[in-house]
């Protein structure tokens, strides 16, 4: 790690890859392209502290439900980073910055994020909250993993209600946190819980209770699409007057921007357990009734929120999509747009920034193309034997385009002619 610059009391750092580490990184890319986790295992046997390999293999182990090994691999990655820390780099001062656009820095963000989620699942939400604050402090202006979509949940999990309320009050002016469904609902819930604490003076308790009522009603009016899925996951049957009302029904969500559906689905999938308490549900029920009265009386705030929903959620920033993919919450991932789900996502670098900064690039490797051609020929052989059916024209055209990049004219022409012959002579067959 090196110090790039210091200004206004902030220190900007970057992790650096040595020439030897770069060669290992290139081998890692080859292992990923092979789609065989065993190749990553072999690479780690020779380079036990290669960070991207540790992150990738950890995900493989987690998917295979080997949670202990997955955690150990992430901890090894964090140790590798710790050994490289600059003497001035501090995790607690809040003055150290890491630019996510730099490819070498991203693995640190991801390692800390994955470690944080393991801690939360193991019942350590207070420690997980501190790691969440760390990630937010590394780049609070851009928030590349959008930790603002998670920090409210962790505050509620460890009952840090005052911290959540303070964050909302201090950041609302310049970050408009009330426009995020998670803050709109979670801050209201934090105020409610604070009002119920025994150490809260009666006057302060009453003030907090009234404020929580107002904020919850505003949240329900601004984000009505949260209520019914939330009640469903809490296994609560809504009142007939609520379920039959158009305001909370599916008709009101027709034409809703997909960006808003992603944010609402993320909150419901992540935080529904925070709303299951009987007292919380009674509080919710009373405020839902008040909201319906305001809707029926044509409260102008209802129309104002409708216009905000239609105009303010047309585009989702790339770091929100990145957060949703990392969260793996099905209620949110199912609402992602096609342009996100259709592209390949690498777990060691999900949705890299479009303005990425790379200090080095991977050299061209034509043998990788030959390997692709070999795989293609195997698919064709299986096709002829009736094992599988493939639609080859698009793949053939793509391979021909790649062949044109090969410097050897003789090899280039031979491969192109072979692919043209294949496309002309082999006809589609149905799989048996």
Coordinates of C-alpha atoms in Angstrom, one line a residue:
X1 CA 0.0 0.0 0.0
X2 CA 1.2 3.5 -0.8
X3 CA 0.1 7.0 0.1
X4 CA -1.1 8.8 -3.0
X5 CA -1.7 12.2 -1.5
X6 CA -2.9 14.1 1.6
X7 CA -5.2 17.0 1.5
X8 CA -7.7 18.7 3.9
X9 CA -6.7 16.3 6.6
X10 CA -7.6 13.2 4.5
X11 CA -5.1 10.6 3.3
X12 CA -5.7 8.8 0.0
X13 CA -4.1 5.3 -0.3
X14 CA -3.9 2.6 -2.9
X15 CA -2.9 -1.1 -2.8
X16 CA -0.1 -2.0 -5.2
X17 CA 0.6 -5.3 -7.0
X18 CA 4.2 -6.3 -7.5
X19 CA 5.3 -7.7 -10.8
X20 CA 5.2 -11.2 -9.3
X21 CA 1.7 -10.6 -7.9
X22 CA 0.6 -9.4 -11.3
X23 CA 1.7 -12.7 -12.9
X24 CA -0.4 -14.6 -10.2
X25 CA -3.3 -12.3 -11.0
X26 CA -3.1 -13.3 -14.7
X27 CA -3.1 -17.0 -13.7
X28 CA -6.2 -16.3 -11.6
X29 CA -8.0 -14.9 -14.5
X30 CA -7.1 -18.0 -16.5
X31 CA -8.5 -20.2 -13.6
X32 CA -11.7 -18.2 -13.5
X33 CA -12.2 -18.6 -17.3
X34 CA -11.7 -22.3 -17.0
X35 CA -14.9 -22.5 -14.8
X36 CA -13.2 -25.1 -12.7
X37 CA -12.8 -24.3 -9.0
X38 CA -10.1 -26.9 -8.7
X39 CA -7.8 -24.6 -10.7
X40 CA -8.2 -21.9 -8.1
X41 CA -7.4 -24.4 -5.4
X42 CA -4.2 -25.3 -7.2
X43 CA -3.3 -21.7 -7.5
X44 CA -3.9 -21.1 -3.8
X45 CA -1.7 -24.0 -2.9
X46 CA 1.2 -22.2 -4.7
X47 CA 0.1 -18.7 -3.6
X48 CA -1.8 -19.1 -0.3
X49 CA -2.4 -15.4 0.2
X50 CA -3.6 -14.3 -3.3
X51 CA -6.6 -12.2 -2.3
X52 CA -8.9 -12.6 -5.4
X53 CA -8.5 -16.4 -5.3
X54 CA -9.4 -16.4 -1.6
X55 CA -12.5 -14.4 -2.3
X56 CA -13.6 -16.5 -5.2
X57 CA -13.0 -19.8 -3.4
X58 CA -14.8 -18.5 -0.3
X59 CA -17.9 -18.0 -2.4
X60 CA -17.6 -21.5 -3.8
X61 CA -17.4 -22.9 -0.3
X62 CA -20.3 -20.8 0.9
X63 CA -22.5 -22.1 -2.0
X64 CA -21.5 -25.6 -1.0
X65 CA -22.6 -24.8 2.6
X66 CA -19.0 -25.1 4.0
X67 CA -19.4 -21.9 6.0
X68 CA -16.4 -22.5 8.2
X69 CA -14.0 -22.8 5.3
X70 CA -15.6 -19.8 3.6
X71 CA -15.0 -17.7 6.7
X72 CA -11.4 -18.8 7.1
X73 CA -10.6 -17.9 3.5
X74 CA -12.0 -14.4 4.0
X75 CA -10.1 -13.9 7.3
X76 CA -6.9 -15.0 5.4
X77 CA -7.6 -12.4 2.8
X78 CA -8.0 -9.7 5.5
X79 CA -4.7 -10.8 7.0
X80 CA -3.0 -10.5 3.7
X81 CA -4.3 -6.9 3.4
X82 CA -3.3 -6.1 7.0
X83 CA 0.3 -7.1 6.3
X84 CA 0.4 -4.6 3.4
X85 CA -1.0 -1.6 5.3
X86 CA 0.8 1.7 5.1
X87 CA 2.0 3.0 8.5
X88 CA -0.3 6.0 8.2
X89 CA -3.3 4.0 7.2
X90 CA -5.9 3.9 10.0
X91 CA -9.1 2.0 10.3
X92 CA -10.4 4.1 13.2
X93 CA -9.5 7.7 12.5
X94 CA -12.0 8.2 9.7
X95 CA -9.4 10.1 7.6
X96 CA -8.1 7.2 5.4
X97 CA -9.6 6.9 1.9
X98 CA -9.5 4.2 -0.7
X99 CA -10.7 4.9 -4.3
X100 CA -12.9 2.1 -5.4
X101 CA -12.2 2.9 -9.1
X102 CA -8.7 1.5 -8.6
X103 CA -8.9 -2.2 -9.3
X104 CA -6.4 -3.1 -6.6
X105 CA -8.5 -1.5 -3.9
X106 CA -11.8 -3.3 -4.6
X107 CA -10.8 -6.6 -3.1
X108 CA -10.3 -4.9 0.3
X109 CA -13.9 -3.5 0.2
X110 CA -15.3 -6.9 -0.8
X111 CA -13.3 -8.8 1.8
X112 CA -14.4 -6.5 4.6
X113 CA -18.0 -6.7 3.3
X114 CA -18.1 -10.5 3.2
X115 CA -16.5 -10.7 6.7
X116 CA -19.1 -8.3 8.0
X117 CA -21.9 -10.4 6.6
X118 CA -20.4 -13.6 8.2
X119 CA -20.3 -11.7 11.5
X120 CA -24.0 -10.7 11.2
X121 CA -25.1 -14.2 10.5
X122 CA -23.1 -15.5 13.4
X123 CA -25.0 -13.3 15.8
X124 CA -22.5 -10.4 16.1
X125 CA -24.4 -7.5 14.7
X126 CA -22.6 -4.9 16.9
X127 CA -19.2 -5.9 15.4
X128 CA -20.7 -6.1 11.9
X129 CA -22.0 -2.5 12.4
X130 CA -18.4 -1.3 13.1
X131 CA -17.2 -2.9 9.9
X132 CA -20.1 -1.3 8.0
X133 CA -19.0 2.1 9.4
X134 CA -15.5 1.3 8.3
X135 CA -16.6 0.7 4.7
X136 CA -18.6 3.9 4.7
X137 CA -15.7 5.9 6.1
X138 CA -13.3 4.7 3.3
X139 CA -15.3 6.7 0.7
X140 CA -18.4 8.4 2.3
X141 CA -19.1 10.6 -0.7
X142 CA -19.4 7.9 -3.3
X143 CA -20.2 4.9 -1.0
X144 CA -19.2 2.3 -3.7
X145 CA -21.0 -0.6 -1.9
X146 CA -23.8 1.6 -0.8
X147 CA -23.6 0.8 2.9
X148 CA -26.4 3.3 3.6
X149 CA -28.8 0.5 2.4
X150 CA -27.5 -1.8 5.2
X151 CA -26.4 0.4 8.1
X152 CA -30.0 1.0 9.3
X153 CA -30.6 -2.8 9.5
X154 CA -27.5 -3.4 11.6
X155 CA -28.4 -0.5 13.9
X156 CA -31.8 -2.0 14.5
X157 CA -30.3 -5.5 15.0
X158 CA -27.9 -4.3 17.8
X159 CA -30.4 -1.7 19.2
X160 CA -28.3 1.3 18.3
X161 CA -31.4 3.4 17.9
X162 CA -29.8 6.7 18.9
X163 CA -27.0 6.2 16.4
X164 CA -29.4 5.6 13.5
X165 CA -31.5 8.6 14.5
X166 CA -28.4 10.8 14.7
X167 CA -27.1 9.6 11.3
X168 CA -30.4 10.4 9.7
X169 CA -30.7 13.9 11.2
X170 CA -27.1 14.8 10.3
X171 CA -27.1 13.4 6.8
X172 CA -30.6 14.1 5.7
X173 CA -29.9 17.6 4.5
X174 CA -27.1 16.7 2.0
X175 CA -27.9 13.0 1.2
X176 CA -31.7 13.0 1.2
X177 CA -31.9 9.8 3.2
X178 CA -35.7 10.1 3.5
X179 CA -35.9 9.2 -0.2
X180 CA -34.6 5.7 0.6
X181 CA -37.3 3.3 1.8
X182 CA -34.9 1.7 4.3
X183 CA -34.3 5.0 6.2
X184 CA -37.9 6.1 5.9
X185 CA -39.1 3.0 7.7
X186 CA -36.2 2.2 9.9
X187 CA -35.8 5.6 11.5
X188 CA -39.5 5.6 12.3
X189 CA -39.0 2.2 13.9
X190 CA -36.0 3.4 15.8
X191 CA -37.9 6.4 17.2
X192 CA -40.7 4.0 18.3
X193 CA -38.3 1.7 20.1
X194 CA -36.6 4.7 21.8
X195 CA -39.9 6.0 23.0
X196 CA -40.6 2.6 24.7
X197 CA -37.4 2.5 26.6
X198 CA -37.7 2.8 30.4
X199 CA -34.8 5.3 30.8
X200 CA -36.5 7.8 28.4
X201 CA -38.2 10.6 30.3
X202 CA -42.0 10.7 29.9
X203 CA -42.0 14.0 28.0
X204 CA -39.3 12.9 25.7
X205 CA -41.0 9.5 25.2
X206 CA -44.2 11.2 24.2
X207 CA -42.4 13.5 21.7
X208 CA -40.6 10.5 20.2
X209 CA -43.8 8.6 19.9
X210 CA -45.6 11.4 18.0
X211 CA -42.6 11.8 15.7
X212 CA -42.4 8.1 15.0
X213 CA -46.1 8.1 14.1
X214 CA -45.6 11.0 11.7
X215 CA -42.5 9.4 10.1
X216 CA -44.2 6.0 9.7
X217 CA -47.2 7.6 8.1
X218 CA -45.0 9.6 5.7
X219 CA -43.1 6.4 4.9
X220 CA -46.3 4.5 4.1
X221 CA -47.5 7.3 1.9
X222 CA -44.2 7.7 0.1
X223 CA -43.5 3.9 -0.3
X224 CA -46.8 2.1 -0.1
X225 CA -45.4 -0.9 -2.0
X226 CA -43.5 -2.0 1.2
X227 CA -46.5 -2.7 3.4
X228 CA -48.1 -5.8 1.8
X229 CA -44.9 -7.8 1.1
X230 CA -43.7 -6.9 4.6
X231 CA -46.9 -8.2 6.2
X232 CA -46.6 -11.3 4.0
X233 CA -43.1 -12.1 5.2
X234 CA -44.2 -11.4 8.8
X235 CA -47.0 -13.9 8.3
X236 CA -49.6 -11.3 9.2
X237 CA -53.0 -11.2 7.6
X238 CA -53.9 -7.6 6.9
X239 CA -57.3 -6.1 7.7
X240 CA -59.9 -6.4 4.9
X241 CA -60.1 -2.6 4.7
X242 CA -56.4 -2.4 4.1
X243 CA -56.1 -5.3 1.6
X244 CA -59.0 -4.1 -0.4
X245 CA -57.9 -0.5 -0.6
X246 CA -56.4 0.5 -3.9
X247 CA -53.6 2.6 -2.3
X248 CA -51.9 -0.5 -0.9
X249 CA -53.1 -2.9 -3.6
X250 CA -51.1 -4.1 -6.6
X251 CA -52.9 -1.6 -8.9
X252 CA -51.1 1.3 -7.2
X253 CA -47.8 -0.3 -8.1
X254 CA -48.5 -0.6 -11.8
X255 CA -46.2 1.7 -13.6
X256 CA -43.9 2.0 -10.6
X257 CA -40.2 2.5 -11.6
X258 CA -38.2 -0.7 -11.4
X259 CA -35.6 1.2 -9.5
X260 CA -38.1 1.8 -6.6
X261 CA -39.1 -1.9 -6.7
X262 CA -35.5 -2.9 -6.2
X263 CA -35.1 -0.6 -3.2
X264 CA -38.4 -1.7 -1.6
X265 CA -37.7 -5.4 -2.3
X266 CA -34.2 -5.0 -0.7
X267 CA -35.7 -3.5 2.5
X268 CA -38.5 -6.0 2.9
X269 CA -36.2 -9.0 2.3
X270 CA -33.6 -7.7 4.7
X271 CA -35.6 -6.0 7.5
X272 CA -38.9 -7.9 7.8
X273 CA -37.8 -9.7 10.9
X274 CA -37.5 -6.3 12.7
X275 CA -41.2 -5.8 12.4
X276 CA -42.5 -9.1 13.8
X277 CA -42.9 -8.0 17.4
X278 CA -46.5 -7.8 18.5
X279 CA -46.2 -4.2 19.8
X280 CA -44.6 -3.1 16.6
X281 CA -47.4 -4.6 14.6
X282 CA -50.1 -2.9 16.7
X283 CA -48.2 0.4 16.2
X284 CA -48.1 -0.3 12.4
X285 CA -51.8 -1.1 12.3
X286 CA -52.8 2.1 13.9
X287 CA -50.7 4.2 11.6
X288 CA -51.9 2.3 8.5
X289 CA -55.5 3.3 9.5
X290 CA -54.4 7.0 9.8
X291 CA -52.8 6.8 6.3
X292 CA -56.0 5.5 4.7
X293 CA -57.9 8.4 6.3
X294 CA -55.4 10.8 4.8
X295 CA -55.6 9.2 1.4
X296 CA -59.4 9.2 1.4
X297 CA -59.5 12.9 2.5
X298 CA -57.3 13.8 -0.5
X299 CA -54.3 14.9 1.6
X300 CA -52.0 16.9 -0.9
X301 CA -49.0 15.1 0.5
X302 CA -50.3 11.9 -1.1
X303 CA -50.3 13.4 -4.6
X304 CA -46.9 15.0 -3.9
X305 CA -45.4 11.6 -3.0
X306 CA -46.9 10.0 -6.1
X307 CA -45.2 12.6 -8.3
X308 CA -41.9 12.0 -6.5
X309 CA -42.1 8.3 -7.1
X310 CA -42.8 8.7 -10.8
X311 CA -40.0 11.3 -11.4
X312 CA -37.3 10.5 -8.9
X313 CA -36.5 6.8 -9.4
X314 CA -36.0 6.5 -13.1
X315 CA -32.3 5.5 -13.0
X316 CA -30.5 3.4 -10.4
X317 CA -26.9 4.2 -9.8
X318 CA -24.5 1.3 -10.5
X319 CA -23.4 1.0 -6.9
X320 CA -27.0 0.2 -5.8
X321 CA -27.0 -2.7 -8.3
X322 CA -23.7 -3.8 -6.9
X323 CA -25.1 -3.8 -3.4
X324 CA -28.1 -5.8 -4.4
X325 CA -26.0 -8.4 -6.2
X326 CA -23.8 -8.7 -3.1
X327 CA -26.8 -9.0 -0.8
X328 CA -28.3 -12.0 -2.7
X329 CA -31.7 -11.0 -1.4
X330 CA -34.2 -12.6 -3.8
X331 CA -36.9 -9.9 -3.3
X332 CA -34.4 -7.4 -4.7
X333 CA -32.4 -9.4 -7.2
X334 CA -35.6 -10.5 -8.9
X335 CA -36.5 -6.9 -9.6
X336 CA -33.1 -6.0 -11.2
X337 CA -33.3 -4.8 -14.8
X338 CA -32.3 -7.1 -17.7
X339 CA -29.2 -5.1 -18.6
X340 CA -27.8 -6.1 -15.2
X341 CA -28.9 -9.7 -15.0
X342 CA -27.9 -10.5 -18.6
X343 CA -24.2 -9.6 -18.2
X344 CA -21.7 -11.9 -16.5
X345 CA -21.0 -10.9 -12.9
X346 CA -17.7 -12.0 -11.3
X347 CA -18.0 -12.4 -7.5
X348 CA -14.4 -11.1 -7.0
X349 CA -15.3 -7.9 -8.8
X350 CA -19.1 -7.4 -9.2
X351 CA -20.1 -4.6 -11.6
X352 CA -16.8 -2.8 -11.7
X353 CA -17.0 1.0 -12.1
X354 CA -17.3 2.2 -15.7
X355 CA -14.5 4.7 -15.0
X356 CA -12.2 2.1 -13.5
X357 CA -8.5 3.0 -13.1
X358 CA -6.1 0.1 -13.9
X359 CA -2.4 0.3 -13.2
X360 CA -1.7 -2.6 -15.4
X361 CA -3.6 -4.7 -18.0
X362 CA -3.7 -8.3 -18.9
X363 CA -1.6 -9.2 -22.0
X364 CA -3.4 -10.7 -25.1
X365 CA -3.4 -14.4 -25.0
X366 CA -4.3 -16.1 -28.3
X367 CA -4.1 -19.6 -26.8
X368 CA -7.2 -18.8 -24.9
X369 CA -9.0 -18.4 -28.2
X370 CA -7.7 -21.8 -29.4
X371 CA -9.1 -23.3 -26.2
X372 CA -12.5 -21.6 -26.9
X373 CA -12.4 -23.1 -30.4
X374 CA -11.7 -26.5 -28.9
X375 CA -14.7 -26.2 -26.6
X376 CA -16.8 -25.1 -29.6
X377 CA -15.7 -28.2 -31.6
X378 CA -16.7 -30.4 -28.7
X379 CA -20.1 -28.8 -28.5
X380 CA -20.5 -29.5 -32.2
X381 CA -19.5 -33.1 -31.7
X382 CA -22.1 -33.5 -29.0
X383 CA -24.6 -31.8 -31.3
X384 CA -24.0 -34.3 -34.1
X385 CA -24.4 -37.2 -31.7
X386 CA -27.8 -35.8 -30.6
X387 CA -26.7 -35.1 -27.0
X388 CA -27.3 -31.4 -26.9
X389 CA -28.6 -28.7 -29.3
X390 CA -26.9 -25.4 -29.7
X391 CA -27.7 -22.3 -31.7
X392 CA -24.3 -21.7 -33.2
X393 CA -24.7 -18.8 -35.7
X394 CA -24.1 -16.0 -33.1
X395 CA -21.2 -17.9 -31.5
X396 CA -19.7 -18.6 -34.9
X397 CA -19.8 -14.9 -35.9
X398 CA -18.2 -14.0 -32.5
X399 CA -15.4 -16.5 -33.0
X400 CA -14.8 -15.3 -36.5
X401 CA -14.4 -11.7 -35.2
X402 CA -12.0 -13.0 -32.6
X403 CA -10.0 -14.8 -35.3
X404 CA -9.5 -11.6 -37.2
X405 CA -7.4 -10.3 -34.2
X406 CA -4.8 -13.1 -34.6
X407 CA -1.7 -11.7 -36.3
X408 CA -0.8 -14.8 -38.2
X409 CA -2.7 -14.5 -41.6
X410 CA -2.4 -18.2 -42.4
X411 CA -3.8 -19.4 -39.0
X412 CA -6.5 -16.7 -39.2
X413 CA -7.7 -17.7 -42.6
X414 CA -7.7 -21.4 -41.7
X415 CA -9.8 -20.8 -38.6
X416 CA -12.3 -18.6 -40.4
X417 CA -12.7 -21.1 -43.2
X418 CA -13.2 -23.9 -40.7
X419 CA -15.9 -22.0 -38.9
X420 CA -17.6 -21.0 -42.1
X421 CA -17.6 -24.7 -43.2
X422 CA -19.0 -25.7 -39.9
X423 CA -21.9 -23.2 -40.1
X424 CA -22.8 -24.3 -43.6
X425 CA -22.6 -28.0 -43.2
X426 CA -24.1 -28.7 -39.8
X427 CA -27.9 -28.2 -39.3
X428 CA -29.8 -27.8 -36.1
X429 CA -31.1 -31.1 -34.5
X430 CA -33.4 -31.6 -31.6
X431 CA -31.9 -32.9 -28.4
X432 CA -33.0 -36.4 -27.5

